[in-house]
Amino acid sequence: KGQQGRIDSFFKIS
Amino acid sequence: MIEAVLPQASLLKKIIEAIKELVSEANFDFSETGIRLQAMDKSHIALSFLHLRNDGFSEYRCDRSQTLGINLESFSKVLKCAANDDQVQIKATDKAESLSISFESTAKDRVSEFNVKLMDIDIDSVDVPDMDYQATVNMSSQEFARIVRDMMTIGEAITIDATKQGVKFSTSGDAGEGNILLRHRKTIDEEDGPSSTSVEINEPVSHSLALKFLANFAKAAPLADRVSINLIEDAPVMFEFKISDMGHIRFYLAPQIEE
C-alpha cells in the first residue's frame, strides 16, 4: 500500500 | 464595487455545499471575467478549484479585481436563509469589511439582507499546469456518488483502473474486498441512457486514492449530471463537475505513491 501524496509535491506553489 | 446576481439561490447553495467540507475558509477572486477560487484542504492532499464566468450571472459588475476572504461555514449558514427559488445578490464595496448577501422572493414581496464578515486569508496557491491526461472517464455523477458510498462500506482507499474496456473501482478492507466495473460505451446518447460511461484512453492508467476525499467530491453531484475523472500517471487525479453554462468545479486529488 502506498503513502498518501500531497498536492504541493506535484504542483508548484506560486 | 462588486455586484453579482443569480436568479436562483439554490445554485449558490449547491456550490458552497460542494466545497465547504474540504475548505473552511477561502479567497474568492473577483475580476471582470468572473469569480475564481482555489484552495487546498488542511492536509494539502486535495485542491478545490471553482470558476464562475461573468456571463453566467443575470447581472455581474466588478469595477476592479478584488479578493474576498470568506468563511464558508458562515456563508453556508446565511445561504440556508434563502428559499431555493429566491434571487440572490452578492455585493461588496471597495475595501469592504463584509460581504452583503441579499435574497428576493420570486413574488418580489420579501427581501432579506445579511452581511458576512470578510477576512484576510493567507494561503498558498499552486500553479496547475495544463496536462495531457492519459485517460478521461465520463460518467453519471449520481453513479459516482453511489460507487463512493458503496466502496466506503468496505475500505478506506479506492483504486481506479481505466482501460479501453471501461473503468474499474476497487477497494479492500478488514471485512473483505469489492469492485465495480463500468463498461465503456462508445456514444452517450438517449438509447444508452444518462447513466452510461465513456472512457477516452491513450494508455491504461491506475491510481489509488483516499475514499474520504472522493466522498467530499461527490457532494458536487447535485450541480452536474456528469462528472469527468481525468487520470495521468504520477500526477493528481482531476474530477470535474461542469456548472451549467457558467463554469466548473474541479477537484485535484494527490494519489497515493509507492514508498
mmCIF file of C-alpha atoms in Angstrom, chain B residues 4-161:
data_model
loop_
_atom_site.group_PDB
_atom_site.id
_atom_site.type_symbol
_atom_site.label_atom_id
_atom_site.label_comp_id
_atom_site.label_asym_id
_atom_site.label_seq_id
_atom_site.Cartn_x
_atom_site.Cartn_y
_atom_site.Cartn_z
ATOM 1 C CA ALA B 4 -23.360 39.711 -8.832
ATOM 2 C CA VAL B 5 -26.887 38.393 -9.165
ATOM 3 C CA LEU B 6 -28.001 34.792 -9.631
ATOM 4 C CA PRO B 7 -31.646 34.061 -10.433
ATOM 5 C CA GLN B 8 -31.757 31.069 -8.096
ATOM 6 C CA ALA B 9 -30.134 30.807 -4.686
ATOM 7 C CA SER B 10 -30.149 27.005 -4.981
ATOM 8 C CA LEU B 11 -27.193 27.127 -7.374
ATOM 9 C CA LEU B 12 -25.026 29.082 -4.959
ATOM 10 C CA LYS B 13 -26.124 26.818 -2.098
ATOM 11 C CA LYS B 14 -25.021 23.748 -4.058
ATOM 12 C CA ILE B 15 -21.668 25.305 -4.942
ATOM 13 C CA ILE B 16 -20.849 26.187 -1.342
ATOM 14 C CA GLU B 17 -22.085 22.801 -0.079
ATOM 15 C CA ALA B 18 -19.743 21.109 -2.570
ATOM 16 C CA ILE B 19 -16.606 22.725 -1.186
ATOM 17 C CA LYS B 20 -17.234 23.673 2.428
ATOM 18 C CA GLU B 21 -16.224 20.297 3.878
ATOM 19 C CA LEU B 22 -12.851 20.465 2.154
ATOM 20 C CA VAL B 23 -12.152 24.132 2.643
ATOM 21 C CA SER B 24 -13.210 26.037 5.751
ATOM 22 C CA GLU B 25 -12.202 29.466 4.517
ATOM 23 C CA ALA B 26 -11.215 30.616 1.060
ATOM 24 C CA ASN B 27 -10.286 33.577 -1.062
ATOM 25 C CA PHE B 28 -12.799 34.416 -3.773
ATOM 26 C CA ASP B 29 -11.043 36.286 -6.576
ATOM 27 C CA PHE B 30 -13.455 38.613 -8.341
ATOM 28 C CA SER B 31 -12.436 40.056 -11.699
ATOM 29 C CA GLU B 32 -14.120 41.464 -14.765
ATOM 30 C CA THR B 33 -14.358 37.963 -16.269
ATOM 31 C CA GLY B 34 -15.890 36.249 -13.248
ATOM 32 C CA ILE B 35 -15.123 34.563 -9.958
ATOM 33 C CA ARG B 36 -12.319 32.120 -9.189
ATOM 34 C CA LEU B 37 -11.455 30.232 -6.062
ATOM 35 C CA GLN B 38 -8.527 27.945 -5.418
ATOM 36 C CA ALA B 39 -7.960 26.250 -2.096
ATOM 37 C CA MET B 40 -6.222 23.234 -0.653
ATOM 38 C CA ASP B 41 -7.592 21.260 2.256
ATOM 39 C CA LYS B 42 -5.660 21.467 5.544
ATOM 40 C CA SER B 43 -3.629 18.359 4.779
ATOM 41 C CA HIS B 44 -2.694 19.626 1.287
ATOM 42 C CA ILE B 45 -3.951 16.418 -0.310
ATOM 43 C CA ALA B 46 -6.877 17.867 -2.256
ATOM 44 C CA LEU B 47 -7.182 21.078 -4.242
ATOM 45 C CA SER B 48 -10.575 22.640 -4.954
ATOM 46 C CA PHE B 49 -10.926 24.952 -7.898
ATOM 47 C CA LEU B 50 -14.032 26.928 -8.758
ATOM 48 C CA HIS B 51 -14.605 29.067 -11.816
ATOM 49 C CA LEU B 52 -17.816 31.016 -12.457
ATOM 50 C CA ARG B 53 -17.885 33.116 -15.615
ATOM 51 C CA ASN B 54 -19.417 36.580 -15.537
ATOM 52 C CA ASP B 55 -21.901 35.709 -18.322
ATOM 53 C CA GLY B 56 -23.479 33.018 -16.146
ATOM 54 C CA PHE B 57 -24.854 35.653 -13.789
ATOM 55 C CA SER B 58 -28.008 37.589 -14.569
ATOM 56 C CA GLU B 59 -26.098 40.698 -13.520
ATOM 57 C CA TYR B 60 -22.391 40.997 -12.942
ATOM 58 C CA ARG B 61 -20.271 44.004 -12.186
ATOM 59 C CA CYS B 62 -16.697 44.156 -10.976
ATOM 60 C CA ASP B 63 -15.049 47.553 -11.345
ATOM 61 C CA ARG B 64 -11.646 46.345 -10.239
ATOM 62 C CA SER B 65 -10.258 42.950 -9.314
ATOM 63 C CA GLN B 66 -10.698 42.183 -5.660
ATOM 64 C CA THR B 67 -10.045 39.211 -3.395
ATOM 65 C CA LEU B 68 -12.606 38.475 -0.715
ATOM 66 C CA GLY B 69 -11.721 36.067 2.076
ATOM 67 C CA ILE B 70 -14.835 34.269 3.238
ATOM 68 C CA ASN B 71 -15.550 31.679 5.919
ATOM 69 C CA LEU B 72 -17.520 29.052 4.028
ATOM 70 C CA GLU B 73 -19.382 27.768 7.072
ATOM 71 C CA SER B 74 -20.738 31.280 7.698
ATOM 72 C CA PHE B 75 -21.561 31.685 4.005
ATOM 73 C CA SER B 76 -23.388 28.368 4.023
ATOM 74 C CA LYS B 77 -25.403 29.301 7.147
ATOM 75 C CA VAL B 78 -26.548 32.543 5.535
ATOM 76 C CA LEU B 79 -27.481 30.793 2.301
ATOM 77 C CA LYS B 80 -29.726 28.452 4.294
ATOM 78 C CA CYS B 81 -31.856 31.544 4.984
ATOM 79 C CA ALA B 82 -32.738 31.731 1.281
ATOM 80 C CA ALA B 83 -35.513 29.828 -0.418
ATOM 81 C CA ASN B 84 -34.177 27.834 -3.365
ATOM 82 C CA ASP B 85 -36.046 29.997 -5.865
ATOM 83 C CA ASP B 86 -35.024 33.299 -4.328
ATOM 84 C CA GLN B 87 -32.906 35.590 -6.421
ATOM 85 C CA VAL B 88 -29.589 36.143 -4.700
ATOM 86 C CA GLN B 89 -27.392 39.205 -4.912
ATOM 87 C CA ILE B 90 -23.888 39.479 -3.503
ATOM 88 C CA LYS B 91 -22.311 42.852 -3.130
ATOM 89 C CA ALA B 92 -19.127 44.386 -1.742
ATOM 90 C CA THR B 93 -17.731 47.868 -1.929
ATOM 91 C CA ASP B 94 -14.015 48.519 -2.453
ATOM 92 C CA LYS B 95 -12.109 47.723 0.756
ATOM 93 C CA ALA B 96 -15.309 46.359 2.263
ATOM 94 C CA GLU B 97 -15.150 44.637 5.616
ATOM 95 C CA SER B 98 -18.148 42.494 4.897
ATOM 96 C CA LEU B 99 -19.953 40.836 2.022
ATOM 97 C CA SER B 100 -23.572 41.777 1.622
ATOM 98 C CA ILE B 101 -25.870 38.931 0.571
ATOM 99 C CA SER B 102 -29.498 39.606 -0.178
ATOM 100 C CA PHE B 103 -32.378 37.392 -1.194
ATOM 101 C CA GLU B 104 -35.556 38.358 -3.012
ATOM 102 C CA SER B 105 -38.545 36.047 -3.278
ATOM 103 C CA THR B 106 -39.981 35.173 -6.700
ATOM 104 C CA ALA B 107 -43.058 37.281 -5.930
ATOM 105 C CA LYS B 108 -40.655 40.120 -5.031
ATOM 106 C CA ASP B 109 -42.569 40.703 -1.811
ATOM 107 C CA ARG B 110 -39.863 39.572 0.590
ATOM 108 C CA VAL B 111 -36.322 40.857 0.671
ATOM 109 C CA SER B 112 -33.757 39.819 3.249
ATOM 110 C CA GLU B 113 -30.236 41.048 3.670
ATOM 111 C CA PHE B 114 -27.286 39.572 5.527
ATOM 112 C CA ASN B 115 -23.687 40.614 5.957
ATOM 113 C CA VAL B 116 -20.839 38.170 6.352
ATOM 114 C CA LYS B 117 -17.555 39.446 7.727
ATOM 115 C CA LEU B 118 -14.635 39.272 5.335
ATOM 116 C CA MET B 119 -11.271 38.006 6.497
ATOM 117 C CA ASP B 120 -7.637 38.156 5.428
ATOM 118 C CA ILE B 121 -6.653 34.662 4.447
ATOM 119 C CA ASP B 122 -3.009 33.960 3.877
ATOM 120 C CA ILE B 123 -2.849 30.741 1.896
ATOM 121 C CA ASP B 124 -0.528 29.147 -0.594
ATOM 122 C CA SER B 125 -1.834 28.873 -4.120
ATOM 123 C CA VAL B 126 -0.409 26.466 -6.638
ATOM 124 C CA ASP B 127 0.155 26.549 -10.376
ATOM 125 C CA VAL B 128 -1.818 23.851 -12.092
ATOM 126 C CA PRO B 129 -0.192 23.129 -15.453
ATOM 127 C CA ASP B 130 -2.217 22.062 -18.486
ATOM 128 C CA MET B 131 -1.943 18.336 -18.689
ATOM 129 C CA ASP B 132 -2.458 15.722 -21.359
ATOM 130 C CA TYR B 133 -4.429 13.165 -19.463
ATOM 131 C CA GLN B 134 -3.884 9.508 -20.305
ATOM 132 C CA ALA B 135 -7.483 8.636 -19.624
ATOM 133 C CA THR B 136 -10.737 10.509 -19.159
ATOM 134 C CA VAL B 137 -13.737 8.766 -17.672
ATOM 135 C CA ASN B 138 -17.071 10.471 -18.214
ATOM 136 C CA MET B 139 -19.852 9.100 -16.063
ATOM 137 C CA SER B 140 -23.060 9.915 -14.228
ATOM 138 C CA SER B 141 -22.347 11.961 -11.119
ATOM 139 C CA GLN B 142 -25.071 10.081 -9.228
ATOM 140 C CA GLU B 143 -23.381 6.807 -10.154
ATOM 141 C CA PHE B 144 -20.072 8.222 -8.950
ATOM 142 C CA ALA B 145 -21.630 9.171 -5.607
ATOM 143 C CA ARG B 146 -23.158 5.714 -5.285
ATOM 144 C CA ILE B 147 -19.876 3.913 -6.020
ATOM 145 C CA VAL B 148 -18.040 6.030 -3.455
ATOM 146 C CA ARG B 149 -20.731 5.269 -0.870
ATOM 147 C CA ASP B 150 -20.637 1.542 -1.662
ATOM 148 C CA MET B 151 -16.843 1.305 -1.600
ATOM 149 C CA MET B 152 -16.711 3.097 1.760
ATOM 150 C CA THR B 153 -18.593 0.230 3.385
ATOM 151 C CA ILE B 154 -15.515 -1.942 2.766
ATOM 152 C CA GLY B 155 -12.376 0.135 2.593
ATOM 153 C CA GLU B 156 -10.608 3.448 3.047
ATOM 154 C CA ALA B 157 -8.810 3.591 -0.304
ATOM 155 C CA ILE B 158 -10.116 3.126 -3.797
ATOM 156 C CA THR B 159 -8.202 2.038 -6.865
ATOM 157 C CA ILE B 160 -9.412 3.416 -10.181
ATOM 158 C CA ASP B 161 -8.279 1.406 -13.208
#
